[in-house]
Tab-separated table of C-alpha atoms in Angstrom:
chain	number	residue	atom	x	y	z
A	1	GLU	CA	-0.028	-0.048	0.101
A	2	ILE	CA	1.140	3.240	-0.689
A	3	PRO	CA	1.301	5.828	1.846
A	4	TYR	CA	-1.175	8.755	2.420
A	5	ASN	CA	0.970	11.510	0.556
A	6	GLY	CA	-1.973	13.986	0.211
A	7	LEU	CA	-1.868	13.961	-3.359
A	8	ASP	CA	-4.244	12.836	-5.569
A	9	ASP	CA	-3.826	10.274	-8.696
A	10	ASP	CA	-2.787	13.213	-11.063
A	11	CYS	CA	-0.362	14.574	-8.273
A	12	ASN	CA	-2.145	17.424	-7.325
A	13	PRO	CA	-3.253	18.239	-3.807
A	14	GLN	CA	-6.854	16.568	-2.653
A	15	THR	CA	-9.472	18.409	-1.355
A	16	LEU	CA	-10.666	16.736	2.010
A	17	ASP	CA	-13.269	17.676	4.556
A	18	ASP	CA	-10.735	17.234	6.917
A	19	ASP	CA	-8.529	19.796	5.784
A	20	LEU	CA	-8.629	23.229	7.529
A	21	ASP	CA	-6.536	25.477	5.278
A	22	GLN	CA	-8.001	23.580	2.494
A	23	ASP	CA	-4.500	22.873	0.690
A	24	GLY	CA	-5.499	19.093	-0.187
A	25	VAL	CA	-3.489	17.246	3.055
A	26	GLU	CA	-5.506	15.877	5.416
A	27	GLY	CA	-4.894	17.528	9.133
A	28	GLU	CA	-3.315	14.601	10.357
A	29	TYR	CA	-0.811	14.604	7.610
A	30	ASP	CA	-0.438	18.109	7.769
A	31	CYS	CA	2.333	19.604	10.068
A	32	ASP	CA	0.334	22.951	10.110
A	33	ASP	CA	-3.382	22.667	8.834
A	34	ASN	CA	-3.886	26.230	9.488
A	35	ASN	CA	-1.739	27.602	6.689
A	36	ALA	CA	-2.478	26.640	2.896
A	37	THR	CA	1.330	27.074	2.033
A	38	VAL	CA	2.549	24.348	4.313
A	39	TYR	CA	1.874	20.624	3.599
A	40	PRO	CA	4.238	17.331	2.668
A	41	PHE	CA	5.970	18.142	-0.463
A	42	ALA	CA	5.036	21.845	-1.004
A	43	PRO	CA	7.586	23.922	-2.828
A	44	GLU	CA	9.959	25.485	-0.061
A	45	LEU	CA	9.034	29.752	0.157
A	46	CYS	CA	11.813	32.200	1.513
A	47	ASP	CA	9.166	33.037	4.346
A	48	GLY	CA	10.904	31.241	7.557
A	49	ILE	CA	8.533	28.261	7.836
A	50	ASP	CA	8.899	24.807	7.027
A	51	ASN	CA	6.614	24.870	4.089
A	52	ASN	CA	7.227	20.957	3.006
A	53	CYS	CA	7.086	19.631	6.741
A	54	ASN	CA	10.805	17.720	6.301
A	55	GLN	CA	11.687	19.766	9.735
A	56	SER	CA	13.937	22.155	7.302
A	57	ILE	CA	13.488	25.779	6.961
A	58	ASP	CA	14.153	27.573	3.202
A	59	GLU	CA	15.987	24.674	2.208
A	60	GLY	CA	17.348	24.612	-1.543
A	61	LEU	CA	16.756	28.600	-1.722
A	62	GLU	CA	19.556	30.756	-3.344
A	63	LEU	CA	20.921	32.334	-0.417
A	64	PHE	CA	22.490	36.074	-0.515
A	65	ALA	CA	25.573	37.319	1.773
A	66	TYR	CA	24.956	40.040	3.969
A	67	TYR	CA	26.982	42.210	6.421
A	68	VAL	CA	26.299	44.962	8.849
A	69	ASP	CA	27.378	48.511	7.669
A	70	GLN	CA	26.780	50.285	10.992
A	71	ASP	CA	28.547	53.456	9.461
A	72	GLN	CA	26.972	53.647	6.099
A	73	ASP	CA	30.049	53.863	4.115
A	74	GLY	CA	29.110	50.900	1.847
A	75	PHE	CA	31.388	48.239	3.743
A	76	GLY	CA	30.159	46.155	6.130
A	77	ASP	CA	32.131	44.367	9.589
A	78	PRO	CA	33.257	41.085	8.659
A	79	ASP	CA	32.400	39.456	11.748
A	80	SER	CA	28.560	40.564	11.096
A	81	PHE	CA	28.116	38.386	8.418
A	82	PHE	CA	25.178	36.066	7.877
A	83	GLU	CA	23.214	34.658	4.823
A	84	ASP	CA	19.177	35.001	3.560
A	85	CYS	CA	17.015	34.203	0.746
A	86	GLU	CA	15.548	37.371	0.836
A	87	GLU	CA	17.227	40.556	-0.757
A	88	LEU	CA	17.694	43.013	2.407
A	89	SER	CA	18.470	46.703	0.965
A	90	GLU	CA	19.157	47.744	4.333
A	91	PHE	CA	22.322	45.472	4.503
A	92	VAL	CA	25.670	45.099	2.080
A	93	ASN	CA	27.583	42.601	0.386
A	94	ILE	CA	30.836	43.045	0.875
A	95	GLY	CA	32.175	43.156	4.429
A	96	GLU	CA	35.874	44.180	4.597
A	97	ASP	CA	35.393	47.289	6.774
A	98	CYS	CA	38.139	47.425	9.368
A	99	ASP	CA	36.457	49.990	11.440
A	100	ASP	CA	32.481	50.116	11.148
A	101	THR	CA	32.282	52.810	13.439
A	102	ASN	CA	34.281	55.625	11.163
A	103	PRO	CA	32.593	56.164	7.712
A	104	ASP	CA	36.527	57.345	6.646
A	105	ILE	CA	37.942	53.905	7.371
A	106	ASN	CA	37.265	51.565	4.445
A	107	PRO	CA	38.911	49.578	1.660
A	108	ASN	CA	38.096	52.652	-0.564
A	109	ALA	CA	39.381	55.339	1.690
A	110	GLU	CA	42.698	57.366	1.035
A	111	ASP	CA	45.212	56.414	3.686
A	112	VAL	CA	46.679	59.547	5.088
A	113	PRO	CA	50.482	58.949	5.543
A	114	SER	CA	52.214	58.172	9.154
A	115	ASN	CA	49.025	59.072	11.134
A	116	GLY	CA	49.382	55.740	12.921
A	117	ILE	CA	45.820	54.939	11.187
A	118	ASP	CA	44.570	52.343	8.154
A	119	GLU	CA	42.452	54.348	6.789
A	120	ASN	CA	42.156	52.017	3.383
A	121	CYS	CA	42.048	48.761	5.571
A	122	ASP	CA	45.236	47.226	4.169
A	123	GLY	CA	46.591	46.123	7.225
A	124	MET	CA	49.076	49.122	7.723
A	125	ASP	CA	49.354	52.838	7.463
A	126	GLU	CA	50.877	54.288	4.661
A	127	ILE	CA	54.752	56.084	5.697
A	128	SER	CA	55.752	58.724	4.493
A	129	SER	CA	59.305	59.295	3.362
A	130	THR	CA	61.973	60.696	6.072
A	131	LYS	CA	61.988	63.953	4.077
A	132	GLU	CA	58.617	64.883	4.491
A	133	LEU	CA	58.343	63.581	8.038
A	134	ASN	CA	61.179	65.833	9.244
A	135	SER	CA	62.407	62.960	10.682
A	136	PHE	CA	65.190	62.388	13.640
A	137	GLU	CA	67.837	59.454	13.962
A	138	LEU	CA	66.657	56.424	15.779
A	139	SER	CA	67.476	53.170	16.756
A	140	ILE	CA	65.336	50.554	18.313
A	141	SER	CA	66.412	46.924	19.403
A	142	PRO	CA	65.446	44.067	19.554
A	143	ASN	CA	62.751	44.331	16.602
A	144	PRO	CA	61.031	41.919	16.418
A	145	THR	CA	60.578	41.552	19.770
A	146	PHE	CA	59.085	39.324	22.650
A	147	ASP	CA	58.960	41.471	25.383
A	148	LYS	CA	60.734	44.821	25.191
A	149	ILE	CA	62.096	47.572	22.966
A	150	VAL	CA	64.874	49.998	23.449
A	151	LEU	CA	65.031	53.289	21.789
A	152	ARG	CA	67.992	55.090	20.903
A	153	SER	CA	68.757	58.736	19.960
A	154	ALA	CA	71.269	61.201	19.333
A	155	GLU	CA	68.332	63.642	20.180
A	156	ILE	CA	65.893	64.288	23.355
A	157	PHE	CA	62.979	62.161	22.936
A	158	ASP	CA	59.749	64.024	23.883
A	159	ALA	CA	57.028	62.065	23.156
A	160	VAL	CA	56.202	58.277	22.335
A	161	GLU	CA	53.421	56.679	21.202
A	162	LEU	CA	52.002	53.205	20.579
A	163	PHE	CA	49.288	52.445	17.935
A	164	ASP	CA	48.060	49.173	16.810
A	165	LEU	CA	47.056	48.924	12.919
A	166	SER	CA	43.439	49.803	13.182
A	167	GLY	CA	44.727	53.464	14.764
A	168	LYS	CA	43.910	52.521	18.854
A	169	THR	CA	46.580	54.286	21.178
A	170	LEU	CA	48.210	51.297	23.315
A	171	MET	CA	50.610	53.385	25.120
A	172	SER	CA	51.387	57.125	25.248
A	173	LYS	CA	54.323	58.630	27.179
A	174	SER	CA	54.820	62.563	26.949
A	175	ASN	CA	57.664	65.525	28.203
A	176	LEU	CA	60.121	62.962	28.533
A	177	THR	CA	63.827	64.105	28.640
A	178	THR	CA	66.080	61.390	27.927
A	179	THR	CA	67.897	59.823	24.624
A	180	LYS	CA	67.342	56.305	25.611
A	181	LEU	CA	63.910	54.671	26.586
A	182	GLU	CA	62.764	51.575	27.448
A	183	ILE	CA	59.413	50.124	26.544
A	184	ASP	CA	58.015	47.225	28.180
A	185	LEU	CA	55.648	45.607	25.561
A	186	LEU	CA	54.390	42.505	27.742
A	187	PHE	CA	50.748	44.224	27.803
A	188	ALA	CA	50.830	44.026	24.160
A	189	PRO	CA	49.628	40.988	21.949
A	190	LYS	CA	51.516	39.381	19.581
A	191	GLY	CA	50.973	41.492	15.875
A	192	VAL	CA	52.626	44.743	14.152
A	193	PHE	CA	52.422	48.077	16.217
A	194	LEU	CA	53.041	51.416	15.036
A	195	LEU	CA	55.592	53.422	17.057
A	196	LYS	CA	55.629	57.058	16.851
A	197	THR	CA	58.728	59.214	18.400
A	198	THR	CA	58.697	62.857	18.824
A	199	ASN	CA	62.252	64.745	19.737
A	200	ALA	CA	62.385	68.123	21.408
A	201	VAL	CA	62.063	70.602	18.420
A	202	GLY	CA	59.273	68.369	16.794
A	203	LYS	CA	61.057	66.371	14.444
A	204	THR	CA	59.097	63.017	14.227
A	205	ASN	CA	59.694	59.173	13.263
A	206	ILE	CA	57.479	56.286	12.714
A	207	LYS	CA	58.469	52.764	12.787
A	208	ARG	CA	57.033	49.304	12.525
A	209	ILE	CA	57.358	46.910	15.411
A	210	ILE	CA	56.941	43.680	15.492
A	211	LYS	CA	56.043	41.742	18.855
A	212	LEU	CA	56.586	37.602	18.506
């Protein structure tokens, strides 16, 4: 005997008396007898409902990738990824924004040289030439490092700042009066950082620091 499947001999839904939603399937075989779009073997719709009573929702439908774009710059937070079968205009399809709280930071932004901020999300801040920076001589050792670095210069340090690649300030020291400075990096995670130093007459130097 063929199990009841809610279809007549021509594979059309049957019209039965015990069928509240009149979808052609008796209530005892229908997983939702109050919804005419829900019955065994029904076409799956993009409605968040198990239309075909197989305990899966919206399966087999085309899915679109979406990201939340909090700063409305056209690029979403990559950690906010989700998929949906509906076309949702309030979300974006590209998730490459490295700071979704700042509309001036995204892959299409112009990177401002040597400001310690990665505006175009390429993983680094564009570094100006030594002439543009009005730089001064500076040595850093060891670099790469595990725990600390030592800065040495023939000129007196006035300020030192450490940034991560998103532009966040991790450390700042000012009003210095020394030509040698030891910086403990135990507080920082492994990765690449930017160290900005300024001497007593306003000359600036920016170096990459790698912590292992």
